[in-house]
GROMACS .gro file of C-alpha atoms in nm:
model
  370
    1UNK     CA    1   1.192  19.605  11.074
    2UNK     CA    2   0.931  19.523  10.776
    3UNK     CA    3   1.030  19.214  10.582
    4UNK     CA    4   0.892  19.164  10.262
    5UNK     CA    5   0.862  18.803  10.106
    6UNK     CA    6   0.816  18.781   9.677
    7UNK     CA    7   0.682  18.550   9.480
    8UNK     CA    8   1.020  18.358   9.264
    9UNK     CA    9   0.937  18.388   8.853
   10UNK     CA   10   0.861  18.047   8.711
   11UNK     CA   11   1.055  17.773   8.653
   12UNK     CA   12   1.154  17.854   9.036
   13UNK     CA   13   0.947  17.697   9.260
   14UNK     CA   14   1.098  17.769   9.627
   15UNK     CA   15   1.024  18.031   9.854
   16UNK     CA   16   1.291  18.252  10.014
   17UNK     CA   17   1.140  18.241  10.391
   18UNK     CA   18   0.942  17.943  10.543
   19UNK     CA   19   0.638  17.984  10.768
   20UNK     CA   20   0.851  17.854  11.060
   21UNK     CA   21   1.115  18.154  11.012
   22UNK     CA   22   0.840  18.397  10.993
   23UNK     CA   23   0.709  18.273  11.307
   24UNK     CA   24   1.035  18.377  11.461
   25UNK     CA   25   1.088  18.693  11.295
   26UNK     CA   26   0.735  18.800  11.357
   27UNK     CA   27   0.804  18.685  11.733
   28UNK     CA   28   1.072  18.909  11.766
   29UNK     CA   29   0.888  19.241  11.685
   30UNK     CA   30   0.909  19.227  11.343
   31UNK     CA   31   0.625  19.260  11.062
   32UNK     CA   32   0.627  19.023  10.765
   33UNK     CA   33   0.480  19.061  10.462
   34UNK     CA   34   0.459  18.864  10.170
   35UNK     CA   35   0.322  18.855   9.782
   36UNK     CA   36  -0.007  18.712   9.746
   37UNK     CA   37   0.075  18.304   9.644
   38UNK     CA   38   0.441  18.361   9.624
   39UNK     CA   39   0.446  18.015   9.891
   40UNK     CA   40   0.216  17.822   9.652
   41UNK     CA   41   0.466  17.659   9.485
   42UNK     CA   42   0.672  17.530   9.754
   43UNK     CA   43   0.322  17.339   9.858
   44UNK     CA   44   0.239  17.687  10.155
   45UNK     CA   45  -0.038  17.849  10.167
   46UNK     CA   46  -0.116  18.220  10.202
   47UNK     CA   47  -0.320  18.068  10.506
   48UNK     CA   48  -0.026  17.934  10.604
   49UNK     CA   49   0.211  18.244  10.596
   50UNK     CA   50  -0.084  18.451  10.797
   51UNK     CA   51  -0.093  18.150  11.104
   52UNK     CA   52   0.249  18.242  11.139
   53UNK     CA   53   0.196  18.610  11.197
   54UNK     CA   54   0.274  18.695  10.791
   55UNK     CA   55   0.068  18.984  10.642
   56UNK     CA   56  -0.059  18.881  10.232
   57UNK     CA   57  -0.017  19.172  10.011
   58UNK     CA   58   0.034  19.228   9.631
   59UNK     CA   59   0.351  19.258   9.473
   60UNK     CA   60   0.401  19.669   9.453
   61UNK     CA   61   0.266  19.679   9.834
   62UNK     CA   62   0.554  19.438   9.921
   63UNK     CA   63   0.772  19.656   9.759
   64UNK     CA   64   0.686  19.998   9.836
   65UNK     CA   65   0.634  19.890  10.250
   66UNK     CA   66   0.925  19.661  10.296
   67UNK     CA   67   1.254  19.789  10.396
   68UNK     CA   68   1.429  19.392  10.405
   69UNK     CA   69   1.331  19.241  10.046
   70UNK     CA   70   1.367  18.850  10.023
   71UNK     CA   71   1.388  18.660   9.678
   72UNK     CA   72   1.595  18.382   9.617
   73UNK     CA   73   1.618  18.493   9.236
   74UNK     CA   74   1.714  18.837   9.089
   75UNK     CA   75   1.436  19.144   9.064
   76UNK     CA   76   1.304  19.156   8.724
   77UNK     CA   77   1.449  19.455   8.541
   78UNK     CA   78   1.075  19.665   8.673
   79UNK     CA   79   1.113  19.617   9.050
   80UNK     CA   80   1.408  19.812   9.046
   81UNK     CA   81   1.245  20.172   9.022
   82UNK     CA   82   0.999  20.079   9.350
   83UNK     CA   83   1.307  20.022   9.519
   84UNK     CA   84   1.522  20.322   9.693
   85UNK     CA   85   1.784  20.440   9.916
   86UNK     CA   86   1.784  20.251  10.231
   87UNK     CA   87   1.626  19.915  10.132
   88UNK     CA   88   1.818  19.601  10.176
   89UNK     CA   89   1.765  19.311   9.907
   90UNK     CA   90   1.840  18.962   9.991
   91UNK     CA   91   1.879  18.691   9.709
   92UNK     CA   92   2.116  18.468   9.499
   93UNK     CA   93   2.327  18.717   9.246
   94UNK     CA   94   2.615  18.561   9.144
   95UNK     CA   95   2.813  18.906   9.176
   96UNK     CA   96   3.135  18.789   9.005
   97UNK     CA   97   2.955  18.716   8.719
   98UNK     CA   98   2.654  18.935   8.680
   99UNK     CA   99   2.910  19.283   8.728
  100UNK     CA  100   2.682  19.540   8.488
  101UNK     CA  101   2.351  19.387   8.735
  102UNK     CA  102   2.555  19.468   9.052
  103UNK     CA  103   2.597  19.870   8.900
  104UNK     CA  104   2.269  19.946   8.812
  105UNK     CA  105   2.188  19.770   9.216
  106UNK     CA  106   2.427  20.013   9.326
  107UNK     CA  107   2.287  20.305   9.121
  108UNK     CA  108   1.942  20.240   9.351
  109UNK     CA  109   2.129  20.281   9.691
  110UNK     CA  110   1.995  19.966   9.750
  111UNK     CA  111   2.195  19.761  10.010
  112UNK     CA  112   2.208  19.425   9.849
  113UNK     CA  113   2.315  19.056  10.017
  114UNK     CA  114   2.432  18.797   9.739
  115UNK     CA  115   2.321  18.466   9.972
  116UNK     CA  116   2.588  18.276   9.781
  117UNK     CA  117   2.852  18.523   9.893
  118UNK     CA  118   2.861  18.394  10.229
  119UNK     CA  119   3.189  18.360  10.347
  120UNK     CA  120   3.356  18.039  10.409
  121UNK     CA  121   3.433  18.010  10.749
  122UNK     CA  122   3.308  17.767  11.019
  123UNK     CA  123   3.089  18.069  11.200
  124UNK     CA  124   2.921  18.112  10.876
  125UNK     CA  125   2.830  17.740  10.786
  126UNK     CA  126   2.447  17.753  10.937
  127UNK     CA  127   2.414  18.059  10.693
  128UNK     CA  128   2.602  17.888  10.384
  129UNK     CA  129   2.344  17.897  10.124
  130UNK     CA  130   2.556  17.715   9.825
  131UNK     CA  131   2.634  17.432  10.063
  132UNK     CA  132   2.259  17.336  10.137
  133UNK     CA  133   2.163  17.388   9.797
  134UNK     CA  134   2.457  17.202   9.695
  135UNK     CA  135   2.292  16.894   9.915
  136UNK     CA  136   1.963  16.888   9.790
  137UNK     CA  137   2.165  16.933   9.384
  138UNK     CA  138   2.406  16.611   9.478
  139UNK     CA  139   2.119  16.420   9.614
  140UNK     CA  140   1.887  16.474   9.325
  141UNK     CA  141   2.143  16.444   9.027
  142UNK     CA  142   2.202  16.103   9.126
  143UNK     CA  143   1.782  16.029   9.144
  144UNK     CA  144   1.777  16.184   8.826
  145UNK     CA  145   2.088  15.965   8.685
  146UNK     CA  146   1.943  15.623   8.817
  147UNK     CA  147   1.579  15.771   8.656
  148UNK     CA  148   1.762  15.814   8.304
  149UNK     CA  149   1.974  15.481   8.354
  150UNK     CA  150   1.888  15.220   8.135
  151UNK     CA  151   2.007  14.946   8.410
  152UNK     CA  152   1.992  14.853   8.777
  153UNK     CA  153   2.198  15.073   9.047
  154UNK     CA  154   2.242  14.778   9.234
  155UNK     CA  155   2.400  14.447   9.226
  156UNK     CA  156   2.104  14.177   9.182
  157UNK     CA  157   2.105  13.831   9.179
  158UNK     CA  158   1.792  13.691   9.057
  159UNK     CA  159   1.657  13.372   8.939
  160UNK     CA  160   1.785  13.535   8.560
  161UNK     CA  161   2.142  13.565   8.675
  162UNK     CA  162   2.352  13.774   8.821
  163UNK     CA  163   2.320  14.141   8.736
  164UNK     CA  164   2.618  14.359   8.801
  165UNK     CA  165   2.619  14.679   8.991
  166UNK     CA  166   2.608  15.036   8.797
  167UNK     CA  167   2.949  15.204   8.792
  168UNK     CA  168   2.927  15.575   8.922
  169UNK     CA  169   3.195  15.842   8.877
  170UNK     CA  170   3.174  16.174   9.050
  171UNK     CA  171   3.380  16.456   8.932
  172UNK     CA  172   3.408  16.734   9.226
  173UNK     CA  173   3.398  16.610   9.594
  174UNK     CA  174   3.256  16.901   9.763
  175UNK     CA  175   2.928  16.907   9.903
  176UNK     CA  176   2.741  16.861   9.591
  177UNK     CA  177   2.993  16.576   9.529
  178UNK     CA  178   2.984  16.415   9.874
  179UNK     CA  179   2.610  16.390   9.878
  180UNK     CA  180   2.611  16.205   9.533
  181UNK     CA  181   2.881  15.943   9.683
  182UNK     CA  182   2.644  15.888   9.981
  183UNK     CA  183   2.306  15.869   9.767
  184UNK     CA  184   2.468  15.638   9.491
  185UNK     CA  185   2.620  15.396   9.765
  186UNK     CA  186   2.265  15.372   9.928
  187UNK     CA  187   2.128  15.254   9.588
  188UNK     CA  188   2.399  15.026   9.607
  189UNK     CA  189   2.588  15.166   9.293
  190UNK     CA  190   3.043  15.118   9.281
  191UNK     CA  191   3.115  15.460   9.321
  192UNK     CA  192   3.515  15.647   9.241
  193UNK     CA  193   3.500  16.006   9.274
  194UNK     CA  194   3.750  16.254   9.164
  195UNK     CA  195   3.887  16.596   9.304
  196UNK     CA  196   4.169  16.795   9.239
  197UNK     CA  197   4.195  16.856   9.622
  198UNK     CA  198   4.396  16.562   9.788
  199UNK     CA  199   4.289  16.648  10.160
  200UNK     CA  200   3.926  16.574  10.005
  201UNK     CA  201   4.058  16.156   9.983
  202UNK     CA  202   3.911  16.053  10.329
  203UNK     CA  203   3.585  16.207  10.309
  204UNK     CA  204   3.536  15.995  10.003
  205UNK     CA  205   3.646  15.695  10.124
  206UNK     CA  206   3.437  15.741  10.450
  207UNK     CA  207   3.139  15.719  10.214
  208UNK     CA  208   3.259  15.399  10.072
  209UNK     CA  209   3.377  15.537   9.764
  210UNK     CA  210   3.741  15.523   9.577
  211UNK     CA  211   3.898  15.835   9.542
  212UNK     CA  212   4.074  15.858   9.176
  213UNK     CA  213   4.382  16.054   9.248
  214UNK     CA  214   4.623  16.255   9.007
  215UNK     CA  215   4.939  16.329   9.128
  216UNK     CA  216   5.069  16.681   9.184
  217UNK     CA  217   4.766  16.912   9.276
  218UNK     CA  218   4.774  17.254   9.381
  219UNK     CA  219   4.471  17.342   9.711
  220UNK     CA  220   4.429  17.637   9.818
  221UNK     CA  221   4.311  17.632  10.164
  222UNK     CA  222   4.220  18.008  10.132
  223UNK     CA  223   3.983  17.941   9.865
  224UNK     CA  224   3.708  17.863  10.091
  225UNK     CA  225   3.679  17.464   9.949
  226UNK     CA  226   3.650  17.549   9.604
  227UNK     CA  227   3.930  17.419   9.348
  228UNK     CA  228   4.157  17.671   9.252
  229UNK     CA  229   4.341  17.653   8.839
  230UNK     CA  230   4.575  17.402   8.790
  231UNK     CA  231   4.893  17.412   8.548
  232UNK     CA  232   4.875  17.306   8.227
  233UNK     CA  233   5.106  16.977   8.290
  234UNK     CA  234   4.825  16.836   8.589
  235UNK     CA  235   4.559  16.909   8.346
  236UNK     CA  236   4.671  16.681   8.092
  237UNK     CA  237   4.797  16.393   8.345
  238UNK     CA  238   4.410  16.483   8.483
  239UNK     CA  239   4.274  16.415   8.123
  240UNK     CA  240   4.432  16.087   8.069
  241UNK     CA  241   4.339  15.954   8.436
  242UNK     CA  242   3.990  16.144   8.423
  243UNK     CA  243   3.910  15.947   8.069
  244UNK     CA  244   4.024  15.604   8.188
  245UNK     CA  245   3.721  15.633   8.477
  246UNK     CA  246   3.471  15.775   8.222
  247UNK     CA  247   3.519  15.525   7.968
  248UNK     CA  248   3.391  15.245   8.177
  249UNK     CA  249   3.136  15.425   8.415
  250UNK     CA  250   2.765  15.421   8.371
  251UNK     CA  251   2.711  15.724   8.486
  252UNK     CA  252   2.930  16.056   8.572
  253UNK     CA  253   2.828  16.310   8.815
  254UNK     CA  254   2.994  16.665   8.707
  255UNK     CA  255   3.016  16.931   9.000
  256UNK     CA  256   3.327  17.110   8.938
  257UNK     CA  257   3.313  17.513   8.979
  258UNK     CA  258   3.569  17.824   9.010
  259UNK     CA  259   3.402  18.154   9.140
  260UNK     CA  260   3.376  18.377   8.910
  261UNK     CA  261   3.496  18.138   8.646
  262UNK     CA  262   3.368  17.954   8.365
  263UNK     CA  263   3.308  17.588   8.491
  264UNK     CA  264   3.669  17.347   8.346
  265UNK     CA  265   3.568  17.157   8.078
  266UNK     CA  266   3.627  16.779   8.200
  267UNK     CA  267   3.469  16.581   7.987
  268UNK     CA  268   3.586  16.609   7.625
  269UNK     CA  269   3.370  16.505   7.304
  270UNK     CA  270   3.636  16.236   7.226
  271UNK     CA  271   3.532  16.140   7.589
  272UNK     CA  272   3.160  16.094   7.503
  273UNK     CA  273   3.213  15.908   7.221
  274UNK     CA  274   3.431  15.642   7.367
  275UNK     CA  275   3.163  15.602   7.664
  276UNK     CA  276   2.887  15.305   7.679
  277UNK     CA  277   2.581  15.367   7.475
  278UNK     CA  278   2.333  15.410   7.768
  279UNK     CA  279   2.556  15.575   7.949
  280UNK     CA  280   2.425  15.932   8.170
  281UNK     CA  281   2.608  16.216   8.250
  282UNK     CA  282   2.479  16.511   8.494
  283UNK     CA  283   2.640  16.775   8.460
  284UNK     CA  284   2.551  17.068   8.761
  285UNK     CA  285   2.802  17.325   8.669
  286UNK     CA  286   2.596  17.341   8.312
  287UNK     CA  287   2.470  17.763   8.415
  288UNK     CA  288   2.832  17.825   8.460
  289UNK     CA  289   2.907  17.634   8.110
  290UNK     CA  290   2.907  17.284   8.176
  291UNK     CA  291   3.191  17.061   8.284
  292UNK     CA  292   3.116  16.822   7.952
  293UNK     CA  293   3.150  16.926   7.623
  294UNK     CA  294   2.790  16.819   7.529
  295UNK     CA  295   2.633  16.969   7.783
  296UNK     CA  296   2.302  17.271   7.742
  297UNK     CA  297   2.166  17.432   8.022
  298UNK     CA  298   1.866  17.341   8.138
  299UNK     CA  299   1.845  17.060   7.871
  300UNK     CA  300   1.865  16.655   7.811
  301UNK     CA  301   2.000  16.578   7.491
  302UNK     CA  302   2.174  16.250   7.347
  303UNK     CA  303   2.547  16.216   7.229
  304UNK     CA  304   2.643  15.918   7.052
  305UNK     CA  305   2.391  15.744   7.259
  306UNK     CA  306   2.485  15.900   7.617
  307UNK     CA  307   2.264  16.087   7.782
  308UNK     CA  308   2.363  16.417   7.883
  309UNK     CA  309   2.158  16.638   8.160
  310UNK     CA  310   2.234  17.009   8.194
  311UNK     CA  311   2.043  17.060   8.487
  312UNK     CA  312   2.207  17.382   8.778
  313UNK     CA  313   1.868  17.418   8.895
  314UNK     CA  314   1.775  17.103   9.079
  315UNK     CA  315   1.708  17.234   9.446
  316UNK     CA  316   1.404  17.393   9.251
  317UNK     CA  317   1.330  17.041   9.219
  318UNK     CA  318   1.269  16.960   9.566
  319UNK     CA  319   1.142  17.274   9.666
  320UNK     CA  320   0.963  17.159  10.036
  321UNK     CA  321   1.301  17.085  10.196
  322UNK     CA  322   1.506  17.300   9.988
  323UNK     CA  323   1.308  17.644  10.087
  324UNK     CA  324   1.329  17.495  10.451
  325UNK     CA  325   1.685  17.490  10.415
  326UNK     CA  326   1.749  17.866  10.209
  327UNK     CA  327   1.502  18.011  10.473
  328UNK     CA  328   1.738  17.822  10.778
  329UNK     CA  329   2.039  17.985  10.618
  330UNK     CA  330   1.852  18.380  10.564
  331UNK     CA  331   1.707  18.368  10.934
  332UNK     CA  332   2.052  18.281  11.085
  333UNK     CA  333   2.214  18.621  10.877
  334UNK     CA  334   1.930  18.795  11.031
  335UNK     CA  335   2.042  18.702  11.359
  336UNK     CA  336   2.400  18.876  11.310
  337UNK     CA  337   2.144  19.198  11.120
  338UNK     CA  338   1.916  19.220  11.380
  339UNK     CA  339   1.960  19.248  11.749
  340UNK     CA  340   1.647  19.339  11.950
  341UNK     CA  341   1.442  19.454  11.620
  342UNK     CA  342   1.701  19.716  11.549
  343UNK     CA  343   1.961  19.748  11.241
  344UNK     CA  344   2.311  19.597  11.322
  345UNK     CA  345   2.498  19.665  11.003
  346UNK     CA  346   2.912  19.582  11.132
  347UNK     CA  347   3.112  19.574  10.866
  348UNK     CA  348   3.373  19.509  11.084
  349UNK     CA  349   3.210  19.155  11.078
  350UNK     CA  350   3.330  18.965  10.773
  351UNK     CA  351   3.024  18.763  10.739
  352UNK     CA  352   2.809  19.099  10.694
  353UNK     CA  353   3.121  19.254  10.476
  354UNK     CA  354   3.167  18.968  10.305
  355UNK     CA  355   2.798  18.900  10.195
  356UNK     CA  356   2.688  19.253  10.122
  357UNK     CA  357   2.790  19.381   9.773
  358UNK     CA  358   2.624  19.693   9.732
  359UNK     CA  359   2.524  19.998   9.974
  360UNK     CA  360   2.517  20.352  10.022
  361UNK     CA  361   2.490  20.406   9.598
  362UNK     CA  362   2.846  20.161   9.589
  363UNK     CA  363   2.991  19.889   9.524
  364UNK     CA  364   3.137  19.766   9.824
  365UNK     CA  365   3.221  19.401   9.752
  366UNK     CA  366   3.599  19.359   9.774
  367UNK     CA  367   3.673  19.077   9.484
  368UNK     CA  368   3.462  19.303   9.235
  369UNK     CA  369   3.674  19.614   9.331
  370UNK     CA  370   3.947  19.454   9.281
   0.00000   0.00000   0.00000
């Protein structure tokens, strides 16, 4: 097969396959080619893509030779007509929510895999895009919070007295959530975290945090760790529990998503206003709306003297490790696409029918057909 590597549109800064994938790939009888700079910004080389058995090309060349596309991002409206019939396109596309983008995909005869529609299963977790992303996001939301803090993480005691440890709440204790526990424990914050899923309780506490829990939650175990709606009557008892935590924290870490869904407000304005002046709030479910009432995407601004940080993009961030990671999670797909250099599309596998949401000129992704 011919893989084609693009170059991400700025502000994204990873890269969709590392060197060290191609070298596989390449290895296995496949050729590799990739846009002219389009590793630049993840600090490799073109020089570095071609040691690993990569061909450089420009963008329409990529394109037009390629019949496995790679970019983490979406096309820009004028790739599509240099794609056709027979392609396969591999990114992040948010199907549930981008529906009129996954039509006009379809209308190419493009076979398209959305990265973040991996399913969740244990067989699938080397390939589970959202959870490594969802690392590098919890790691760096708490760097970012301690950055933006106007106070120590830590407890100190110095020869000026005794200064107290920052208080850290963390709202959503998935991956994104369990990786901010971890990081603000290291810089030696007091850390509570809350989740609407009980069975979520010991991972917390294994971190050395306190797990805030509300009473009567509904988990879904089928909703591949995500939390699912909750009645009207646990959202207010969640609300007057969630507040008490916010009120006295120095800084709250906001991760809480629904697929397909516009991210639960969780943080109400009366909420911001009764927190400390100084206080930060990072919100990471801020492209899907925010989780905090204050929140902009992709912006800092100041409410009543909190800082707020709408900020879904973070992995860009770091984008070494993260494109290290993404590429990890694309080559071990390929393994299940390609067996001996040859096409292996099973849709009786539920990975592959799972993760692929257009082909043939269709829409074949179940939770959009439905």
């Amino acid at each position: 097969m011919i893989l084609g590597i693009l170059k991400e549109p700025s502000p994204e800064t990873r890269v969709s396959l590392h060197p060290e994938a191609v070298k596989v790939l390449t290895g296995t009888g496949n050729k590799v080619l990739i846009e002219k700079g389009a590793g630049v910004s993840s600090f490799l080389s073109d020089a570095t893509f071609l040691e690993a058995g990569a061909e450089v090309k420009e963008r329409q060349e990529v394109l037009k030779e390629a019949e496995m596309i790679f970019q983490i991002t979406p096309l820009a409206p004028e790739d599509y007509p240099s794609l056709n019939k027979g392609k396969f396109l591999f990114g992040v596309y948010q199907p549930l929510v981008a529906r009129e983008l996954m039509k006009t995909i379809a209308d190419t005869g493009v076979s398209l895999f959305s990265m973040d529609s991996i399913p969740r299963i244990t067989r699938a977790q080397s390939m589970d895009v959202l959870s490594s992303m969802s690392t590098v996001s919890g790691y760096k939301a708490v760097l970012l919070a301690a950055a933006n803090l106007p106070r120590f993480f830590p407890m100190l005691m110095t020869a000026a007295g005794t200064i107290a440890p920052a208080k850290v709440l963390v709202i959503g204790a998935g991956v994104a959530g369990l990786q901010a526990i971890a990081t603000a424990k290291r810089l030696g914050a007091v850390v509570e975290a809350f989740d609407t899923r009980p069975s979520v309780k010991e991972q917390v506490e294994s971190l050395g945090g306190k797990f805030v829990e509300v009473p009567g939650a509904v988990e879904d175990k089928g909703a591949g760790g995500y939390a699912v709606e909750q009645s009207e009557e646990y959202k207010k008892k969640q609300s007057e529990m969630l507040e008490q935590s916010i009120v006295k924290s120095d800084v709250v870490i906001t991760t809480a998503l629904i697929p397909g869904r516009k991210a639960p407000i969780l943080i109400t304005k009366p909420m911001l206003e009764k927190m400390k002046a100084g206080a930060v709030v990072v919100d990471l479910a801020a492209a899907n709306g925010g989780n905090c009432e204050g929140t902009q995407n992709n912006e800092t601004v100041t409410v009543n003297g909190v800082t707020v940080i709408g900020n879904s993009a973070l992995p860009s961030t770091m984008s070494q490790d993260a494109s290290k990671m993404y590429s990890k999670n694309v080559q071990n797909l390929l393994k299940l696409l390609l067996k001996e250099d040859q096409l292996n599309l099973n849709f009786e596998d539920e990975i592959i029918k799972g993760t692929c949401i257009t082909h043939d000129g269709a829409i074949v992704y179940e939770p959009l057909l439905k």
